[in-house]
PDB file of C-alpha atoms in Angstrom:
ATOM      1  CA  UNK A  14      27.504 -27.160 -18.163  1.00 82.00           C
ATOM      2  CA  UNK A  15      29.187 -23.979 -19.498  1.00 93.00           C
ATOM      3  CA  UNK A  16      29.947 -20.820 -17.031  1.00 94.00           C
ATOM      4  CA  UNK A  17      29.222 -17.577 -18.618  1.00 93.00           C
ATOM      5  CA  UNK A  18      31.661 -14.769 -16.995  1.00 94.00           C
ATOM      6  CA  UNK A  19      29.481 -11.790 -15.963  1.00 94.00           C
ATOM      7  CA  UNK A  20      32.535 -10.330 -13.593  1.00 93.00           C
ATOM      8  CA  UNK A  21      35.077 -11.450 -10.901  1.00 94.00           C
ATOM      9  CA  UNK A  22      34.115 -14.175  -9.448  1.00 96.00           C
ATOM     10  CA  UNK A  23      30.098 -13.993 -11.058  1.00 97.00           C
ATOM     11  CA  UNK A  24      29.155 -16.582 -13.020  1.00 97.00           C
ATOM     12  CA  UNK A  25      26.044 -17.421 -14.970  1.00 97.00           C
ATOM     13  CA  UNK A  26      25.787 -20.810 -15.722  1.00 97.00           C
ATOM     14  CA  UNK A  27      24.959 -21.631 -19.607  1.00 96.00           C
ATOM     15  CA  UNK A  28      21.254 -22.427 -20.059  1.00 96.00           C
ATOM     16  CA  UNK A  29      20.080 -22.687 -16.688  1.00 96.00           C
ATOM     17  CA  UNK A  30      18.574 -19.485 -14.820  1.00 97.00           C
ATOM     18  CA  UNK A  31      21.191 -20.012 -11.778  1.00 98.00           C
ATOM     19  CA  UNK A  32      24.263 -18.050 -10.971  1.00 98.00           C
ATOM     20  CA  UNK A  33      27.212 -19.402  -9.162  1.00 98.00           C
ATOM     21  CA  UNK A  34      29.338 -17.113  -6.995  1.00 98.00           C
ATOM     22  CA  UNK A  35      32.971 -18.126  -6.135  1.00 97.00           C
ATOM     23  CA  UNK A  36      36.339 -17.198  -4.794  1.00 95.00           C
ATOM     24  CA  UNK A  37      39.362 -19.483  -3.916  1.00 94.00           C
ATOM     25  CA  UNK A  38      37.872 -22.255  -1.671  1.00 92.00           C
ATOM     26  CA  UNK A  39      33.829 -21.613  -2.195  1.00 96.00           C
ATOM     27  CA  UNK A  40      31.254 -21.654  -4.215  1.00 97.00           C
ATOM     28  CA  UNK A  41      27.781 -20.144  -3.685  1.00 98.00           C
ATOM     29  CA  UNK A  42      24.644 -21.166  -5.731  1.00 98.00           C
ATOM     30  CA  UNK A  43      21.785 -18.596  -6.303  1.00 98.00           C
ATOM     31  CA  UNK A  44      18.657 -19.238  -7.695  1.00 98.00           C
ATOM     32  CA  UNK A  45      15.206 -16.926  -7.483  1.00 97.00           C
ATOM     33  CA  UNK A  46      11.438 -17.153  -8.464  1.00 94.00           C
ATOM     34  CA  UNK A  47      10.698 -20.996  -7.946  1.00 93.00           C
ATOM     35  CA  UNK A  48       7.000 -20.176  -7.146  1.00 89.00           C
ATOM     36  CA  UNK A  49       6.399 -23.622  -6.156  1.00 88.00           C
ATOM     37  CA  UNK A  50       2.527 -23.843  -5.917  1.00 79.00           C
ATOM     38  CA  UNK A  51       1.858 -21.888  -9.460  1.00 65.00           C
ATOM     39  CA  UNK A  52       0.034 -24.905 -10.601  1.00 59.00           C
ATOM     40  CA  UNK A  53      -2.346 -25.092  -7.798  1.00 59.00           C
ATOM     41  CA  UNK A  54      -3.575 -21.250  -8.723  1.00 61.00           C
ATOM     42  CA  UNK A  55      -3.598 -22.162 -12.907  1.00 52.00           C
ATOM     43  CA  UNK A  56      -5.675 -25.468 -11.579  1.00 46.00           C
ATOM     44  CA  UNK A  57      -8.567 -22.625  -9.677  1.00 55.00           C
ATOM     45  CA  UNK A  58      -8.873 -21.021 -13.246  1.00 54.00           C
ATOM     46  CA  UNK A  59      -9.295 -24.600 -15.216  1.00 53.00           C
ATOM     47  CA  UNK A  60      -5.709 -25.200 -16.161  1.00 50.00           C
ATOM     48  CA  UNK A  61      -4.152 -28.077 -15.347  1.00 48.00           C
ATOM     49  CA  UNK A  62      -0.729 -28.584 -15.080  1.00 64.00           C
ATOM     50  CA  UNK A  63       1.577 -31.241 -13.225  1.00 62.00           C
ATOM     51  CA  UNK A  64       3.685 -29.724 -10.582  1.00 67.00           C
ATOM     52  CA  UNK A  65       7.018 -28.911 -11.929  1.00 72.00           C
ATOM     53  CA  UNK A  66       8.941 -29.536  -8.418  1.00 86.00           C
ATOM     54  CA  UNK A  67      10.507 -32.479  -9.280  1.00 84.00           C
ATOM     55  CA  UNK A  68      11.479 -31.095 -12.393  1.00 91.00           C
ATOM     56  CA  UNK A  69      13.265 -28.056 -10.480  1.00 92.00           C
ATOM     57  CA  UNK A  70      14.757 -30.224  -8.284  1.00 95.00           C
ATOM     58  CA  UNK A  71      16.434 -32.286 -10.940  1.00 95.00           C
ATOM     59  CA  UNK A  72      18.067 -29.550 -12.449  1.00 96.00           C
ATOM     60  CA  UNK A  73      19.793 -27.921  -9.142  1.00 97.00           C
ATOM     61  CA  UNK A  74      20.767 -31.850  -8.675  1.00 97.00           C
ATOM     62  CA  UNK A  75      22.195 -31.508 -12.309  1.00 97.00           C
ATOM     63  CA  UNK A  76      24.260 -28.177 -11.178  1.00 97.00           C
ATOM     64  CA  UNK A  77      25.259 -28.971  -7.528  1.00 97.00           C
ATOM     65  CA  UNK A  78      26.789 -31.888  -8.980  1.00 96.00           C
ATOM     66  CA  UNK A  79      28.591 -30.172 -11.330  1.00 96.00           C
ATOM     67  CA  UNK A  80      29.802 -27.132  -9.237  1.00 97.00           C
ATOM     68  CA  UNK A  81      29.780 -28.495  -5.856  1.00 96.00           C
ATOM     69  CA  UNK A  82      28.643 -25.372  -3.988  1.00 97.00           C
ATOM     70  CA  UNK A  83      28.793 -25.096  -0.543  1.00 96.00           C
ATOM     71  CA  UNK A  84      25.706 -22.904  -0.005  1.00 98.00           C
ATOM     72  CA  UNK A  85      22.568 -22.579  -2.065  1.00 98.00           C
ATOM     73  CA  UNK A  86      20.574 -19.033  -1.328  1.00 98.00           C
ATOM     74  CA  UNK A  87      16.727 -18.876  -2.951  1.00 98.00           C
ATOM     75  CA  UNK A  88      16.304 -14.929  -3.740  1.00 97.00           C
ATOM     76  CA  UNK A  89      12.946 -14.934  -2.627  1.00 88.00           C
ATOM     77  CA  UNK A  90       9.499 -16.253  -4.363  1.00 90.00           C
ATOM     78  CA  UNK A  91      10.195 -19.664  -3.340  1.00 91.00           C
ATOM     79  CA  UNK A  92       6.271 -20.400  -3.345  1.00 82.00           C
ATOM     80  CA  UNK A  93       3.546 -19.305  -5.183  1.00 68.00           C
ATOM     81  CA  UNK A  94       0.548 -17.530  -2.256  1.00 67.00           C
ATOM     82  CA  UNK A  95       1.191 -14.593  -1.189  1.00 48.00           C
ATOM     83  CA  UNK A  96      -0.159 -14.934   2.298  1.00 54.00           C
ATOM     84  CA  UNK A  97      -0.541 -18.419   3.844  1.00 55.00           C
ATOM     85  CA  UNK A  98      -0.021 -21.288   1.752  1.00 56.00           C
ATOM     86  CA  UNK A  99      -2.153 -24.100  -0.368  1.00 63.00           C
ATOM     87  CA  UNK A 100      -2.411 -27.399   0.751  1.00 61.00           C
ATOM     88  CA  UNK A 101       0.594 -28.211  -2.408  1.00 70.00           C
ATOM     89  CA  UNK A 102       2.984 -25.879  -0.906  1.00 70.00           C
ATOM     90  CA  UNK A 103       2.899 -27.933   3.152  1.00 62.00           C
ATOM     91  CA  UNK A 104       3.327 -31.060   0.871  1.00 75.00           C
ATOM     92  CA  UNK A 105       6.212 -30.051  -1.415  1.00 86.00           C
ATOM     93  CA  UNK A 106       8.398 -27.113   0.301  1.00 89.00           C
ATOM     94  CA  UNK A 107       9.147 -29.172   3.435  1.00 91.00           C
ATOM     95  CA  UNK A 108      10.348 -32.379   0.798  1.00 90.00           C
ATOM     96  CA  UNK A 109      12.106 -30.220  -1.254  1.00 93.00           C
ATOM     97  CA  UNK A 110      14.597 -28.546   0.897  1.00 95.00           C
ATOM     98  CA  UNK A 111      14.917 -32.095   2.711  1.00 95.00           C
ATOM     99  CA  UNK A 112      16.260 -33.160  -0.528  1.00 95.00           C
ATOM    100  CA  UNK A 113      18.512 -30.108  -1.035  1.00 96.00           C
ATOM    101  CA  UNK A 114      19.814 -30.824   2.553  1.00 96.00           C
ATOM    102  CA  UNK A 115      21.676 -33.459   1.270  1.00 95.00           C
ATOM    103  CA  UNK A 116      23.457 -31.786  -1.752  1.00 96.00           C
ATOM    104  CA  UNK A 117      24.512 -28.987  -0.215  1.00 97.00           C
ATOM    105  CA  UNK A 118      25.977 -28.020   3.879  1.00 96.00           C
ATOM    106  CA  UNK A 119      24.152 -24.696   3.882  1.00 97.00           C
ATOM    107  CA  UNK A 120      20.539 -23.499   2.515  1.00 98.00           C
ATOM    108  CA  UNK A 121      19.862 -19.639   2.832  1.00 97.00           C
ATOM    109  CA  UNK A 122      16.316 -17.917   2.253  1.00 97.00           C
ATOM    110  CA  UNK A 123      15.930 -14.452   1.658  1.00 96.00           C
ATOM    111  CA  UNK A 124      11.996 -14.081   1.318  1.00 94.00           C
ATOM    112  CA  UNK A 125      10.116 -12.351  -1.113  1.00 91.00           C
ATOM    113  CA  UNK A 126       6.583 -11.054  -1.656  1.00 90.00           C
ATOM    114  CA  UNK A 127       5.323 -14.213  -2.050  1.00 69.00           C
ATOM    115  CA  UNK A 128       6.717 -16.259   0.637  1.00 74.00           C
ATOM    116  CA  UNK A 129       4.119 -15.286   3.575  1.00 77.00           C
ATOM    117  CA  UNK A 130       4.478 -17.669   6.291  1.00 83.00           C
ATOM    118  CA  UNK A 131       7.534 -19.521   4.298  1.00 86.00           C
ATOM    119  CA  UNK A 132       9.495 -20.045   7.402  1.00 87.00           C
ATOM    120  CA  UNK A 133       6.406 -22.628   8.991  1.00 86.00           C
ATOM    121  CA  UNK A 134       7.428 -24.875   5.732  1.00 88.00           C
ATOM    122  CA  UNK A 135      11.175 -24.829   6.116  1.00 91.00           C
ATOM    123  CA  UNK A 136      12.558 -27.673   7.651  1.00 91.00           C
ATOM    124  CA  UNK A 137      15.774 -26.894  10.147  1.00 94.00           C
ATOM    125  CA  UNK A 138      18.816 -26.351   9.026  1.00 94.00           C
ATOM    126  CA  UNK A 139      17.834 -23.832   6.315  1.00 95.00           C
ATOM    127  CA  UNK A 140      18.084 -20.502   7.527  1.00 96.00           C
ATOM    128  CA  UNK A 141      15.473 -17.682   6.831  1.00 95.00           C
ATOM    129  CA  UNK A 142      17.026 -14.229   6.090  1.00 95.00           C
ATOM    130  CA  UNK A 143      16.187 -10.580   6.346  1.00 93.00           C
ATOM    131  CA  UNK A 144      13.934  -9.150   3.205  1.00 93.00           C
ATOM    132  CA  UNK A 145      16.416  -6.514   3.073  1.00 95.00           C
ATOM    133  CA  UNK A 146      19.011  -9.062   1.769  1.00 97.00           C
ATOM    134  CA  UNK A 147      22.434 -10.425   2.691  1.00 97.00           C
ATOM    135  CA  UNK A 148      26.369  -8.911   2.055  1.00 97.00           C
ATOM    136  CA  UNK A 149      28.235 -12.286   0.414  1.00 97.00           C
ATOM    137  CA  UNK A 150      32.234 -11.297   1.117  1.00 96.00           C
ATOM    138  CA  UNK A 151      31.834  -7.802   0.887  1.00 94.00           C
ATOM    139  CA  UNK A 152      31.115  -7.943  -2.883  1.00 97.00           C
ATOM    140  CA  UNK A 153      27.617  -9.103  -3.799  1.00 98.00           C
ATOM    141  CA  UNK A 154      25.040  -7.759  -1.950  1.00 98.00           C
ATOM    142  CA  UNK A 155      21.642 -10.197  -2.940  1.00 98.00           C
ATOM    143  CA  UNK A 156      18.397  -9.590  -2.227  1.00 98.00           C
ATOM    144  CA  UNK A 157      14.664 -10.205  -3.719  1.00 96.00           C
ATOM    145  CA  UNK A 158      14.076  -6.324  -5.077  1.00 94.00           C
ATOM    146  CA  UNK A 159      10.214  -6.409  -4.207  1.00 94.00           C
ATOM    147  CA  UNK A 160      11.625  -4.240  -1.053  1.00 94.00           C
ATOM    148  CA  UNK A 161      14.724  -1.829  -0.536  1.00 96.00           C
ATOM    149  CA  UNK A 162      18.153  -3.502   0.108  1.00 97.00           C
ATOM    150  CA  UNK A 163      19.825  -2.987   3.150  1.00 97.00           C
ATOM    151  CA  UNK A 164      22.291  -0.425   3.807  1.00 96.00           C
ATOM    152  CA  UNK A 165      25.369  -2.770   4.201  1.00 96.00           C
ATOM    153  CA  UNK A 166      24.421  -4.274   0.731  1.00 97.00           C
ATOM    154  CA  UNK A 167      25.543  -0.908  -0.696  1.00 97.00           C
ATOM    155  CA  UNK A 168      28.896  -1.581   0.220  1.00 97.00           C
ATOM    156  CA  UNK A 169      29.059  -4.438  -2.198  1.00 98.00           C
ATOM    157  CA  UNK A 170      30.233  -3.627  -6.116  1.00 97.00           C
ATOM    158  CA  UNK A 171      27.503  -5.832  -7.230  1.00 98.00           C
ATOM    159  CA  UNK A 172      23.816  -6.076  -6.123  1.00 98.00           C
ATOM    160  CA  UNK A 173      21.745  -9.108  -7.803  1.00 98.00           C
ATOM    161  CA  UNK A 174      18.042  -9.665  -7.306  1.00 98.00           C
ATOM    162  CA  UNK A 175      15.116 -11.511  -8.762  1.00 96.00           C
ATOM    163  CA  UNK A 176      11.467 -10.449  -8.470  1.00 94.00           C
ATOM    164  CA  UNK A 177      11.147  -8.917 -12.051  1.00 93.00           C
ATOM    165  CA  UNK A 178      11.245 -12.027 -14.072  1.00 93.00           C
ATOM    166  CA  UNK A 179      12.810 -10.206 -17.223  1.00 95.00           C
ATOM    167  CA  UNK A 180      11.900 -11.557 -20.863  1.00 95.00           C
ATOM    168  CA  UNK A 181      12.881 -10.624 -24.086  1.00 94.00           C
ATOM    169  CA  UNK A 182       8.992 -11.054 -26.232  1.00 88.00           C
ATOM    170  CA  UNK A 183      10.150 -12.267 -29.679  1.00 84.00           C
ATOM    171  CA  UNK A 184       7.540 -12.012 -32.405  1.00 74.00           C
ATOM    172  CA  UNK A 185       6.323 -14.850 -33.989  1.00 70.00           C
ATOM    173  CA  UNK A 186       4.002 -13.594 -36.966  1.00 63.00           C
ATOM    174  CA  UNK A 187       1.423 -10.800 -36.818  1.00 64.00           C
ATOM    175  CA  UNK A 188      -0.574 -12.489 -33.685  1.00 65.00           C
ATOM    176  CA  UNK A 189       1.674 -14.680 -31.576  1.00 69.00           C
ATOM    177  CA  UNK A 190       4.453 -13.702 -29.186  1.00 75.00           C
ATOM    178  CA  UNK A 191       7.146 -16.114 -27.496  1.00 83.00           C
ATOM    179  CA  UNK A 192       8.921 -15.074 -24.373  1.00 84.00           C
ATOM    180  CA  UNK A 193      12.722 -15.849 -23.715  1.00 92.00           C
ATOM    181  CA  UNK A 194      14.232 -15.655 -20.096  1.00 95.00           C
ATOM    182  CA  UNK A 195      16.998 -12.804 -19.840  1.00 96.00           C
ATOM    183  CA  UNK A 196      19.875 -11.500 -17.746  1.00 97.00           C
ATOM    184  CA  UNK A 197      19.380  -8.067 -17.106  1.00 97.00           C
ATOM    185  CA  UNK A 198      23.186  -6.470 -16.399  1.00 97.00           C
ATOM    186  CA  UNK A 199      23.453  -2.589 -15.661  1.00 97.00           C
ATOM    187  CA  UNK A 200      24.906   0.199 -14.553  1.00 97.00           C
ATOM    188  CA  UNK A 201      23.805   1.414 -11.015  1.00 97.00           C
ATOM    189  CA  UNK A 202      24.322   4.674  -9.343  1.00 97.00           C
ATOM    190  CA  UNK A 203      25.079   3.674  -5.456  1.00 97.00           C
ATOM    191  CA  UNK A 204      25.196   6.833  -4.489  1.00 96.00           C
ATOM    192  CA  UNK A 205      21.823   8.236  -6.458  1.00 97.00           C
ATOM    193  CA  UNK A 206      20.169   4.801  -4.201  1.00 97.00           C
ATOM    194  CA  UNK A 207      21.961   5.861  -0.955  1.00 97.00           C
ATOM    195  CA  UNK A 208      20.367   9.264  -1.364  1.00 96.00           C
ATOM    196  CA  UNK A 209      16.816   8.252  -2.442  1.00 96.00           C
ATOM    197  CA  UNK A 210      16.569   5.409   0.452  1.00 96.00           C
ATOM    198  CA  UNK A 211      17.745   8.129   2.710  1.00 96.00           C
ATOM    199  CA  UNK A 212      14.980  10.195   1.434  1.00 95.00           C
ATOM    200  CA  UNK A 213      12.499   8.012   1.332  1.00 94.00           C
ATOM    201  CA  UNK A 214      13.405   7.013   4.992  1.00 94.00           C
ATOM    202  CA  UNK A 215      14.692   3.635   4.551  1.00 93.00           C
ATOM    203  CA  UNK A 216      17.984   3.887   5.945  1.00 93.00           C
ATOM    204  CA  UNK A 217      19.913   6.181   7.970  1.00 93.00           C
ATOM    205  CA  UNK A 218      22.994   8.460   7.360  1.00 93.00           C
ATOM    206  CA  UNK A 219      24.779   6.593  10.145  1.00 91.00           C
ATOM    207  CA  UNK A 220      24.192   2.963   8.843  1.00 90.00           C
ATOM    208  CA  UNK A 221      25.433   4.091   5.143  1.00 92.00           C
ATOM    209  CA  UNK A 222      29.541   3.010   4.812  1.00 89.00           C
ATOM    210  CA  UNK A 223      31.791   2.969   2.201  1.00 92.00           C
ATOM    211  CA  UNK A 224      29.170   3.107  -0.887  1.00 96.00           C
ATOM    212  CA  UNK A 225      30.878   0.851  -3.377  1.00 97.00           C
ATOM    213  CA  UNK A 226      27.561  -0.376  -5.294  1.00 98.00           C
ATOM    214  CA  UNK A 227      27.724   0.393  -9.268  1.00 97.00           C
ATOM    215  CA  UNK A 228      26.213  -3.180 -11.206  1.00 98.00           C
ATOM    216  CA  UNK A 229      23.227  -4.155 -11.040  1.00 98.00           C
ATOM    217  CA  UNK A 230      22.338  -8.211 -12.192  1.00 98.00           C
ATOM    218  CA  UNK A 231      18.641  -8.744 -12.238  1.00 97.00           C
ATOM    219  CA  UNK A 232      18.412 -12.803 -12.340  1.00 97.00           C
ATOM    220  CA  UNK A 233      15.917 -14.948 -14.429  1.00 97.00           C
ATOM    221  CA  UNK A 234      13.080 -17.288 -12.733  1.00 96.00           C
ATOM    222  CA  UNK A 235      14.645 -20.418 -12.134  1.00 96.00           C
ATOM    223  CA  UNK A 236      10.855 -21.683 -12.966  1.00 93.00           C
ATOM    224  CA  UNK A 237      10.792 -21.710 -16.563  1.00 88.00           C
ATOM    225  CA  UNK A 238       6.703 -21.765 -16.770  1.00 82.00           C
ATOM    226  CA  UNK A 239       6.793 -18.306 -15.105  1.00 79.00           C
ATOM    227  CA  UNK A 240       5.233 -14.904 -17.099  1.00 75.00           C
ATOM    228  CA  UNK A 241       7.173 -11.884 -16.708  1.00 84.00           C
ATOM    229  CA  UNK A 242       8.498  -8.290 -17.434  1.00 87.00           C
ATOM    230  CA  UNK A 243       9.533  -7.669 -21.086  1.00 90.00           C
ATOM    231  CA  UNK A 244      11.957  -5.440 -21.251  1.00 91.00           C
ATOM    232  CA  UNK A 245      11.923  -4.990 -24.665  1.00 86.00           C
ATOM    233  CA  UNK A 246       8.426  -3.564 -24.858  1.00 78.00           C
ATOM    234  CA  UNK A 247       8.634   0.400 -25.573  1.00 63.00           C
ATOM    235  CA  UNK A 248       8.119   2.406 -22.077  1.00 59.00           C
ATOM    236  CA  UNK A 249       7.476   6.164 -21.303  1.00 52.00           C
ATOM    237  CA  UNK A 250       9.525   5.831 -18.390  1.00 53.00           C
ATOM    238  CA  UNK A 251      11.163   3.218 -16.115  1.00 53.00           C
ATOM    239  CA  UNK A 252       7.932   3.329 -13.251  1.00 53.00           C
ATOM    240  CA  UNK A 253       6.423   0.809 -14.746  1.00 57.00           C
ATOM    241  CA  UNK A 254       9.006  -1.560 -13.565  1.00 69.00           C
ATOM    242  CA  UNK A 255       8.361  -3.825 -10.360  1.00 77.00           C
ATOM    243  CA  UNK A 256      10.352  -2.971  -7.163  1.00 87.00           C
ATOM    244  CA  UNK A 257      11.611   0.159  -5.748  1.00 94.00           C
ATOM    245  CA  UNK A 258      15.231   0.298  -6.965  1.00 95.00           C
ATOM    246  CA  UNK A 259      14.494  -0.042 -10.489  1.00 92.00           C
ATOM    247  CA  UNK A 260      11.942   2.849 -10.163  1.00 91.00           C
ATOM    248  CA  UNK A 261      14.761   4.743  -8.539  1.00 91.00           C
ATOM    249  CA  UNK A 262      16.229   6.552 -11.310  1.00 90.00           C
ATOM    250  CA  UNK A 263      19.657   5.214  -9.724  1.00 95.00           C
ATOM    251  CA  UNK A 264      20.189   2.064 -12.649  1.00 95.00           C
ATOM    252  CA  UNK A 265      20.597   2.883 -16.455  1.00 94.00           C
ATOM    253  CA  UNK A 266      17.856   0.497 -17.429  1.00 92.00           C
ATOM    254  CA  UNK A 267      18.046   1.696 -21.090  1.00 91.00           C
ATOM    255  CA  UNK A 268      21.733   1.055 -21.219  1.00 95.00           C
ATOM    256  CA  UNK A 269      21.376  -2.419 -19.950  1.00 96.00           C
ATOM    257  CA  UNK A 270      22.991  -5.085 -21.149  1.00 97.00           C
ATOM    258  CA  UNK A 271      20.774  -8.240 -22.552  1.00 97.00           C
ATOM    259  CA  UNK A 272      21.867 -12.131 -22.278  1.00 97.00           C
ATOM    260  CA  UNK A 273      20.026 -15.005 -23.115  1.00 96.00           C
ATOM    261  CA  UNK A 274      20.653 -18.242 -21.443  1.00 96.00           C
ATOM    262  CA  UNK A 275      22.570 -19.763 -23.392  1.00 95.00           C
ATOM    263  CA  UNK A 276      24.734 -16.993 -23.217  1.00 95.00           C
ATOM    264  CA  UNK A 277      23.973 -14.454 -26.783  1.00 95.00           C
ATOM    265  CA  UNK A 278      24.486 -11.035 -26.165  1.00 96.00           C
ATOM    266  CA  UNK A 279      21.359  -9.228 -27.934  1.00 95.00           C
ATOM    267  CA  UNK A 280      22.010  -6.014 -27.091  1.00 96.00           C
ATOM    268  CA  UNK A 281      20.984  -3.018 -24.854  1.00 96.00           C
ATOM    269  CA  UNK A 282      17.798  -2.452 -23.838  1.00 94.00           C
ATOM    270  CA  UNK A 283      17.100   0.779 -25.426  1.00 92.00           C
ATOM    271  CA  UNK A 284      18.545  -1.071 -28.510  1.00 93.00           C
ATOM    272  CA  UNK A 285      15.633  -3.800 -28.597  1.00 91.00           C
ATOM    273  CA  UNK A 286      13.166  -1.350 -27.856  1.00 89.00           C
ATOM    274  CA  UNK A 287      13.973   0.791 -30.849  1.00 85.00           C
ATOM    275  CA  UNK A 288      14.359  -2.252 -33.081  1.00 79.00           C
ATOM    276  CA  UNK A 289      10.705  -3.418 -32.300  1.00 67.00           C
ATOM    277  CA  UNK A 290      11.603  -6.867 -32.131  1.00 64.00           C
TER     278      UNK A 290
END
């Protein structure tokens, strides 16, 4: 497995939707959007597909063993219901992180929109975080993005999140469209988010530092059977995005910079909108 360089210390790692923080001595695995239990809500509509846990579970085998991280953190969306959970999720969540246990000496949650009730499924030993995110080292501030970050995140050059799901939709003839899992890398205003999460009453003044936030990495579902936001799809504005700091105004959306897994560098966003790919 390849690393793909995104900045100091921020790696994505080549063909698989998981990033891999590091500085001298650790390593830090981060992974969003597993939606374990999608296949229980495809089966209520007459599609029937075999759970894709084990799959999942394979793969961050694959990478642990690779990497060696110390700590693995789930950006949110680690199951499927919103509220509660189906009778798949109290069967597979609990085994699943048991198994991580093993690989790895620390297991972070930060929950996300779906992941109502999540913390009844965790096993101990993996620790359930704030929505508003966690500061890693004072330079990546991670959360899920379905709510505002907290303030001390804004201290950190880079904020990553999940939530969106970002695609690239590739035509494939007149009729049929494929979708391709993205990195989404951009420019963010830290200050323009200070002042609109002030505004909009989500943090104080007084709990605002030293604002040092000005990248913005939106990650791709680790769950490769996942729908989700193309970004290449013309847009009047930027509201039409999911979660309130992309609807800020404070990231450059249309400047933002497009990766593939496998590392290919297609271009801006505003560049693959006007090219009508």
């Amino acid at each position: 497995m390849e690393l793909l360089r995104l900045g100091p210390g921020l790696n994505a790692i080549k063909d698989q939707a998981a990033l891999l923080l590091a500085r001298p001595g650790q390593r830090v695995l981060v992974l969003a959007d597993l939606h374990i239990g999608w296949e229980s809500t495809l089966a209520d509509k007459g599609f029937h597909i075999p759970s894709q846990v084990g799959k999942m579970l394979k793969r961050i085998e694959r990478i642990v063993r690779a990497y060696r991280p110390r700590k693995l953190v789930f950006l949110g969306d680690v199951k499927h219901t919103v509220a509660g959970a189906e009778a798949e999720e109290w069967a597979e969540i609990p085994a699943f992180f048991e198994e991580l246990k093993k690989l790895v000496d620390e297991i972070a949650v930060v929950p996300g929109n779906h992941d109502g009730r999540l913390d009844a499924l965790l096993p101990d030993g993996v620790e359930m975080l704030s929505s508003g995110g966690v500061a890693l080292w004072g330079s990546f501030g991670l959360f899920h993005g379905h709510a505002w970050p907290s303030p001390e995140l804004l201290a950190c050059r880079w904020l990553i999140m999940g939530h969106v799901h970002p695609v690239v939709a590739f035509r494939e003839g007149p009729y049929f469209r494929t979708n391709s899992r993205i990195w989404l890398l951009s420019d963010c205003d830290g200050f323009s988010l200070a002042e609109e999460m002030v505004r909009r009453g989500k943090a104080r003044p007084d709990e605002l530092g030293e604002i040092r936030a000005e990248k913005l990495l939106v990650m791709p579902s680790f769950n490769e059977f996942l729908g989700g936001q193309a970004v290449n799809r013309p847009r009047s504005g930027d509201e039409s995005f999911i979660g309130p700091v992309l609807r800020s105004r404070s990231v450059d959306l249309a400047n933002a910079e497009v990766y593939m897994l496998d590392g290919t560098f297609l271009g801006t966003v505003g560049q693959l909108r006007r090219s009508g790919i």
